[in-house]
PDB file of C-alpha atoms in Angstrom:
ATOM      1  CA  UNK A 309     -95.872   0.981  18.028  1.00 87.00           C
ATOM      2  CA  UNK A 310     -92.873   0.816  15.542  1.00 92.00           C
ATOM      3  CA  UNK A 311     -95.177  -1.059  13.264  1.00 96.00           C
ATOM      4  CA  UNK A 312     -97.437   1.866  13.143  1.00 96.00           C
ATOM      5  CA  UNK A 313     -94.856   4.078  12.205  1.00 96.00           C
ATOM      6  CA  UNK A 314     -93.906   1.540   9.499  1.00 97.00           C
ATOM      7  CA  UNK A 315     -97.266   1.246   8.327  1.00 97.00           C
ATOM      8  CA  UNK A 316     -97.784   5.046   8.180  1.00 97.00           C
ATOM      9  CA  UNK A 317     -94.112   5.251   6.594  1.00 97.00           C
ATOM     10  CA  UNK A 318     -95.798   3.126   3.669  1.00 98.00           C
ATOM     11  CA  UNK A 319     -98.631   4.687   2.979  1.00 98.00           C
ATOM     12  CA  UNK A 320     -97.264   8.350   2.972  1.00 97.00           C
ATOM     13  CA  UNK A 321     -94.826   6.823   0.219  1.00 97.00           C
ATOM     14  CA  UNK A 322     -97.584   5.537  -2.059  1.00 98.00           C
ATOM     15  CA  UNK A 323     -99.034   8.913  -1.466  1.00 98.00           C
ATOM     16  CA  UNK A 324     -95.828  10.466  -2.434  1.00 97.00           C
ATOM     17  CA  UNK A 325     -95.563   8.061  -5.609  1.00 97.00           C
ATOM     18  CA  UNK A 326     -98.817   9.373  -6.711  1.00 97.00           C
ATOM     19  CA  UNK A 327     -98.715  13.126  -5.928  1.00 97.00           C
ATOM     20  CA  UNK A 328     -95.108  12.880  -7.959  1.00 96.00           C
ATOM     21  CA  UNK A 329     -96.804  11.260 -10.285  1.00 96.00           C
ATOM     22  CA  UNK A 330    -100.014  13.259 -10.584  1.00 95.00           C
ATOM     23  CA  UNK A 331     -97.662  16.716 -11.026  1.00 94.00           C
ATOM     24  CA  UNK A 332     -96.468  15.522 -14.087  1.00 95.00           C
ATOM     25  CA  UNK A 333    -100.234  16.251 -15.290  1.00 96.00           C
ATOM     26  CA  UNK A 334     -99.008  20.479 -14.326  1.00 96.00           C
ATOM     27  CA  UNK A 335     -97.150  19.977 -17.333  1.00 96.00           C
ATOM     28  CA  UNK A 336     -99.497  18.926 -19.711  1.00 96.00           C
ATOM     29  CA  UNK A 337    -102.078  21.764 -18.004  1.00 95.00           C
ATOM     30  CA  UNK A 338     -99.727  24.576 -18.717  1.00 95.00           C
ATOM     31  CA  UNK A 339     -99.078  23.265 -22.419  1.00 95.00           C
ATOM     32  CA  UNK A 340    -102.803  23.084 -22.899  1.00 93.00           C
ATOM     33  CA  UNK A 341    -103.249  26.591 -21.163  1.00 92.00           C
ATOM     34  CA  UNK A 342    -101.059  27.983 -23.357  1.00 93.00           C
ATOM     35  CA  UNK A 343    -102.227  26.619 -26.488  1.00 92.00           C
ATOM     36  CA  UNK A 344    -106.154  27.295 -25.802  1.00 89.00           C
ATOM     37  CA  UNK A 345    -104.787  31.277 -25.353  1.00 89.00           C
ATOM     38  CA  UNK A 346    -102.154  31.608 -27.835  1.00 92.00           C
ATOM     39  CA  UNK A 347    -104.648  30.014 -30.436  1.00 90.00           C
ATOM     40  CA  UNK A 348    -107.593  32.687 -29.224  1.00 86.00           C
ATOM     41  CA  UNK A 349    -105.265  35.695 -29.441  1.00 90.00           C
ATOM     42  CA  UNK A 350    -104.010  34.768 -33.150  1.00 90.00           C
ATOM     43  CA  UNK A 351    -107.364  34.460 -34.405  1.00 87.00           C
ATOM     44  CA  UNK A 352    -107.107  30.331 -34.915  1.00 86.00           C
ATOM     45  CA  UNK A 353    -110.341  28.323 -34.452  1.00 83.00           C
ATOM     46  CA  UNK A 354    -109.847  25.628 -31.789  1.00 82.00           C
ATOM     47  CA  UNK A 355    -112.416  23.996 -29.864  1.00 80.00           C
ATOM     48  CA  UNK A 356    -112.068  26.557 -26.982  1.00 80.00           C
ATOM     49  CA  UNK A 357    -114.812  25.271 -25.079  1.00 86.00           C
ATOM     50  CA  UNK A 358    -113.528  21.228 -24.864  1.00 87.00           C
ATOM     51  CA  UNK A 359    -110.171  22.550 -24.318  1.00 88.00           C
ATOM     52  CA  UNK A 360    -111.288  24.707 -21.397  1.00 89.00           C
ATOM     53  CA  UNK A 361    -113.355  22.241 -19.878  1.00 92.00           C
ATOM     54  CA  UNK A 362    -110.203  19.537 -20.441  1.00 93.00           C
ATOM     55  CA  UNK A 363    -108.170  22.369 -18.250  1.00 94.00           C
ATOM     56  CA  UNK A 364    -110.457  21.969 -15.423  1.00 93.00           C
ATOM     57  CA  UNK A 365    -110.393  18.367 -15.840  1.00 95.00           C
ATOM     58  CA  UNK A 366    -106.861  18.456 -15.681  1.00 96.00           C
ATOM     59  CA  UNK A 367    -106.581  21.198 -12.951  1.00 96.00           C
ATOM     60  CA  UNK A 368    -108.720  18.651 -10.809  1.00 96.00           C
ATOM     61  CA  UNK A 369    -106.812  15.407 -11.292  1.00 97.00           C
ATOM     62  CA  UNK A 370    -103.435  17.467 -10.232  1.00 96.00           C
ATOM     63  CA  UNK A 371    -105.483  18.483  -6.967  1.00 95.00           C
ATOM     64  CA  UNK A 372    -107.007  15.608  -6.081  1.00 97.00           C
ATOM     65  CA  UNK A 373    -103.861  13.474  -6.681  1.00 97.00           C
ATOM     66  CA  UNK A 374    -102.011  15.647  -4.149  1.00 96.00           C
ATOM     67  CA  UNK A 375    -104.356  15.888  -1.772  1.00 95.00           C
ATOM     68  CA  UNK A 376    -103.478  13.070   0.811  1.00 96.00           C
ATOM     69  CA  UNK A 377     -99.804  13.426   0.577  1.00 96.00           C
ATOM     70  CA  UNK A 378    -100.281  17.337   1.069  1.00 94.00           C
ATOM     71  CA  UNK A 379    -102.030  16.151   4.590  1.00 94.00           C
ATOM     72  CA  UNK A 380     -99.537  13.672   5.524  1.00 94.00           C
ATOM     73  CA  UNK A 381     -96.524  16.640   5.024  1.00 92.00           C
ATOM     74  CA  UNK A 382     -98.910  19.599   6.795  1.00 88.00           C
ATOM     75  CA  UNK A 383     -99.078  21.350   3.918  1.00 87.00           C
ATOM     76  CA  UNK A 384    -102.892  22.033   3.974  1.00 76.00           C
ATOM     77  CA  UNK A 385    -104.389  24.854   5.437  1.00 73.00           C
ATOM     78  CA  UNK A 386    -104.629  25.609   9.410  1.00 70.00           C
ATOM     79  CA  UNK A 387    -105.218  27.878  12.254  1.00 68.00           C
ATOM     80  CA  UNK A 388    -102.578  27.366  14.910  1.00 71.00           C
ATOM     81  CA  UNK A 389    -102.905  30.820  16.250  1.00 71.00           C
ATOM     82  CA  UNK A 390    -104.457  28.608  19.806  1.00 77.00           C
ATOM     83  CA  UNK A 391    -101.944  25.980  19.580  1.00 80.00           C
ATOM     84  CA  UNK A 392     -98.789  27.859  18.820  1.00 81.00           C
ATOM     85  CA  UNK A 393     -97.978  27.953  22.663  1.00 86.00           C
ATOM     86  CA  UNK A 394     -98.576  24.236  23.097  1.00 88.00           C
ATOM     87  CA  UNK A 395     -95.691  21.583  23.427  1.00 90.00           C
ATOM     88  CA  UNK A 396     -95.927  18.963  20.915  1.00 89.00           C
ATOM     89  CA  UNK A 397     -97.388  16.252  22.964  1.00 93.00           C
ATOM     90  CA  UNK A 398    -100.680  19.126  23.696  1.00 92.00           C
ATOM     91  CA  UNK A 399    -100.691  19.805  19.481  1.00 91.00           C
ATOM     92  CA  UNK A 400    -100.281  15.803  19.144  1.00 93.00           C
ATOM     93  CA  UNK A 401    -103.438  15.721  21.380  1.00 94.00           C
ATOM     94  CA  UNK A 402    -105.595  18.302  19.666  1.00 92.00           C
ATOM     95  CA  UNK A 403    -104.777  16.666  15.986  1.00 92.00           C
ATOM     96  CA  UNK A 404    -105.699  12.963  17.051  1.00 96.00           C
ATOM     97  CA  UNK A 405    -109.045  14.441  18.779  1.00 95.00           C
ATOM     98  CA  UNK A 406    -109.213  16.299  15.895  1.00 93.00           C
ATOM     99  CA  UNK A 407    -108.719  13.481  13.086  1.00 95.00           C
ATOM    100  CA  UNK A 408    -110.956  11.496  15.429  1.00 97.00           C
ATOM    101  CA  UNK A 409    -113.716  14.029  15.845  1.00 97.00           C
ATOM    102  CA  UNK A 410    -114.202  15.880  12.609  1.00 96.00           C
ATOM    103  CA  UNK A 411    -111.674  15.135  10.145  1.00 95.00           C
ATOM    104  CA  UNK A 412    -112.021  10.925  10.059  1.00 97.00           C
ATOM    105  CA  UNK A 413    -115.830  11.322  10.039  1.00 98.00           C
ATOM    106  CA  UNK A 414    -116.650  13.709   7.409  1.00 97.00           C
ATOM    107  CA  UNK A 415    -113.996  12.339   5.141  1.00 97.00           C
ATOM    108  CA  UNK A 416    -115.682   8.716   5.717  1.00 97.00           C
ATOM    109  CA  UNK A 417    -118.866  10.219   5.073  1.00 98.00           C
ATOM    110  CA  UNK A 418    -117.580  12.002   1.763  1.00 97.00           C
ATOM    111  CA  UNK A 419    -115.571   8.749   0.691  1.00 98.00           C
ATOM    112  CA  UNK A 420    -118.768   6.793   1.044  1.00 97.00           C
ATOM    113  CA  UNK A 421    -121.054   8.810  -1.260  1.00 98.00           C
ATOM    114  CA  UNK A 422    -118.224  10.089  -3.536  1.00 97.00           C
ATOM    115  CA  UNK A 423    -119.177   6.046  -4.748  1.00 97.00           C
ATOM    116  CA  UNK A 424    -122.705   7.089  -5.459  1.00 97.00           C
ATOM    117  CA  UNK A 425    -121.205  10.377  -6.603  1.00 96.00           C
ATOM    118  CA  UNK A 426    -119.415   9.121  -9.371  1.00 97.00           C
ATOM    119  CA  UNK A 427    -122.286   6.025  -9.844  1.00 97.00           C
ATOM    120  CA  UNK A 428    -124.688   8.251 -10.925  1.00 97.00           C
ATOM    121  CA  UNK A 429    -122.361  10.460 -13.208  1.00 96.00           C
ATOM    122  CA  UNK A 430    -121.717   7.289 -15.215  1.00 97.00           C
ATOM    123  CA  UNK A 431    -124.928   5.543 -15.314  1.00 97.00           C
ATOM    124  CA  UNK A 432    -126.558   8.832 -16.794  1.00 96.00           C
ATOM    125  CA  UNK A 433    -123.833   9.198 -18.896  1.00 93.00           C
ATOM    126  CA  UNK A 434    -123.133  13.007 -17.649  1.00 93.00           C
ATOM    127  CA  UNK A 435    -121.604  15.114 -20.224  1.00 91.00           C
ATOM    128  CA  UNK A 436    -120.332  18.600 -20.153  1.00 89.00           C
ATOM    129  CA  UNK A 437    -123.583  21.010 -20.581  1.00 87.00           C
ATOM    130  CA  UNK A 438    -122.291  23.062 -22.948  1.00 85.00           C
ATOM    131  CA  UNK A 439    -123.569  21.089 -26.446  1.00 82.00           C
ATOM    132  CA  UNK A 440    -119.623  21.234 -27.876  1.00 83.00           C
ATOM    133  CA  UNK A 441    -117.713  20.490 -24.577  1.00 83.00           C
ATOM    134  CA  UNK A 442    -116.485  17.137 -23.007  1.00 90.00           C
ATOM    135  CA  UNK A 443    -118.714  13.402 -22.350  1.00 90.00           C
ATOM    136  CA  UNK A 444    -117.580  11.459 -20.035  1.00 92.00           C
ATOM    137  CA  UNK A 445    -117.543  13.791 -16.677  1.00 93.00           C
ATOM    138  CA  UNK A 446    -117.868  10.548 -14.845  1.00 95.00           C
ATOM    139  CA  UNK A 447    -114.212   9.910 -15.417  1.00 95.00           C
ATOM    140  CA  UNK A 448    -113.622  13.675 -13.671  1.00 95.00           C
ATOM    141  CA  UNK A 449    -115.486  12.745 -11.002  1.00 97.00           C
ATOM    142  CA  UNK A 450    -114.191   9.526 -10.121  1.00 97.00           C
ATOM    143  CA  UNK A 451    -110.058  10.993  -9.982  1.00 97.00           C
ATOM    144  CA  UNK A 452    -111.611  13.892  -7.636  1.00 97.00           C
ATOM    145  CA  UNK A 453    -113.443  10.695  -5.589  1.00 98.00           C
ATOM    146  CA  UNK A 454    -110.314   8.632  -5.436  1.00 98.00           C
ATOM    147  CA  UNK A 455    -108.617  11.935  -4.441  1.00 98.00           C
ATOM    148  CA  UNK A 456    -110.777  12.089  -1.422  1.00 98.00           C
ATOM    149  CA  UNK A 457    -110.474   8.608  -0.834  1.00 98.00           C
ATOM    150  CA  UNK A 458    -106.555   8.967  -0.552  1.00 98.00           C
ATOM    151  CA  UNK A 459    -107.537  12.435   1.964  1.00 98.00           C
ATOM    152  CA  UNK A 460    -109.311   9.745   4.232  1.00 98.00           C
ATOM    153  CA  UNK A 461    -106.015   6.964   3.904  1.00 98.00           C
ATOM    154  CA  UNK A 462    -103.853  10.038   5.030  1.00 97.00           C
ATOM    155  CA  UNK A 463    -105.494  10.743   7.727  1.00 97.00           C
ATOM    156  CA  UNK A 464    -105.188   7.089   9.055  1.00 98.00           C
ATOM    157  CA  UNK A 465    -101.584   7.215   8.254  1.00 97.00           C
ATOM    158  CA  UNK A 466    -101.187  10.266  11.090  1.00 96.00           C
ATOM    159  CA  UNK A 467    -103.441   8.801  13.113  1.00 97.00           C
ATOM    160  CA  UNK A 468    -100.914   6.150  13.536  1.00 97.00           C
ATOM    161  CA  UNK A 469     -98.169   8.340  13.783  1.00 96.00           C
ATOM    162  CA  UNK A 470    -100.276  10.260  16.453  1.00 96.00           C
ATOM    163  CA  UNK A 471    -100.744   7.488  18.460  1.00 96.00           C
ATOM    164  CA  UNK A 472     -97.083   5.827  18.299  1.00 96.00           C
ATOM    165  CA  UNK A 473     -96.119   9.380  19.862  1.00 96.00           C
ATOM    166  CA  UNK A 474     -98.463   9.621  22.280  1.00 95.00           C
ATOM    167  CA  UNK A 475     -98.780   6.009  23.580  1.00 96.00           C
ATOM    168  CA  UNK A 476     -95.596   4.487  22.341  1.00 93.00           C
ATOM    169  CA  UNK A 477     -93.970   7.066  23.922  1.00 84.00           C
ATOM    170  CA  UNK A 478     -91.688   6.937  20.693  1.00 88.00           C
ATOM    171  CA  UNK A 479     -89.314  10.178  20.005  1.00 88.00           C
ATOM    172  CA  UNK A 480     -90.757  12.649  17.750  1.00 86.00           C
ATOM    173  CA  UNK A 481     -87.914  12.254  15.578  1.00 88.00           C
ATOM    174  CA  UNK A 482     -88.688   8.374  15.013  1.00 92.00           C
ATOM    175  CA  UNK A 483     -92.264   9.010  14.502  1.00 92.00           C
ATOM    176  CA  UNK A 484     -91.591  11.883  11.951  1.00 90.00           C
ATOM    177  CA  UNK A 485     -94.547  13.154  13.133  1.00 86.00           C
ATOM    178  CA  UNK A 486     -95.462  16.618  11.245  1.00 85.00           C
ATOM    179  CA  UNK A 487     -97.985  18.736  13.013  1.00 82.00           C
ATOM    180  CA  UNK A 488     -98.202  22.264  14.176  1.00 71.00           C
ATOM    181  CA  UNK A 489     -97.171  25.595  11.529  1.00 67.00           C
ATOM    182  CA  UNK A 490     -95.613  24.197   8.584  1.00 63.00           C
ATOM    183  CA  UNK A 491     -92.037  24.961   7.905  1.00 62.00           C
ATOM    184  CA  UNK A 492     -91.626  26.273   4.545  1.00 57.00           C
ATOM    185  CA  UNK A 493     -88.361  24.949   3.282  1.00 59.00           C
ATOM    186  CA  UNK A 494     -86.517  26.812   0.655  1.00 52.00           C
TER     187      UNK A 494
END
């Protein structure tokens, strides 16, 4: 069961790698940001419209990149409010029937035709629809794909963790297992 942990331990750090890496792009949105609205308010003619559309571009990439790691650290959104009063072995329980029941299917699902998702975008050459904004959307599409694709690696990473704890019988602390209200640390 150790080599689960391991395992997991590896992939939440090549998550971690690329979320790091990925918020480097907040930097480049905010400079963007705050030339496309310093240039409207002094009157300066920019291509607002490809900038704009480069913002969302940009907005997505950050998300997407962060996505799996944000899952492997609980920092995505939950309702504990009917697990609150369970010990950690009953929360372990409900995440690994929930990772096996809904969250490991649809994110399969999603991974599978985010392929055809993206296919399509690039064989049609999809461009922005505005006539002055950005070509290429396929490249868009295909971050926010691998995004999900590195959503449905997370999961498997506490998956493992979720079963070293509850079959392994390994300490919570060894496992590093991170389930239940997240603690915000300041």
């Amino acid at each position: 069961m150790r080599v689960l942990v391991r395992i997991a331990d590896r992939i939440r750090a090549a998550l971690e790698v690329t979320a790091f890496a990925g918020g480097w792009l907040l930097i480049l949105l905010a400079f963007v940001t705050c030339f496309d609205v310093i240039c409207r308010k002094i009157g300066v003619e920019v291509p607002s419209t490809k900038l704009q559309e480069f913002e969302w571009h940009v907005h997505t990439a950050l998300f997407a990149l962060w996505m799996g790691y944000n899952y492997t650290i609980n920092a995505h959104p939950r309702v504990d409010s009917y697990t609150e009063t369970l010990s950690l072995r009953g929360k372990a329980w409900i995440e690994l029937f929930g990772c096996l029941i809904f969250a490991l299917p649809y994110m399969a699902i999603l991974c599978w035709y985010s392929i055809e998702f993206v296919a399509f975008a690039y064989n049609i050459n999809e461009q922005s629809e505005s006539g002055i904004g950005l070509a290429h959307r396929w490249i868009v599409k295909a971050v926010y794909a691998a995004g999900l694709w590195l959503v449905l690696i997370a999961i498997l990473s506490v998956m493992m963790r979720l079963i070293a704890f509850l079959f392994g019988r390994l300490p919570q602390d060894e496992v590093r297992l991170q389930i239940g209200p997240s603690k915000l640390e300041v």
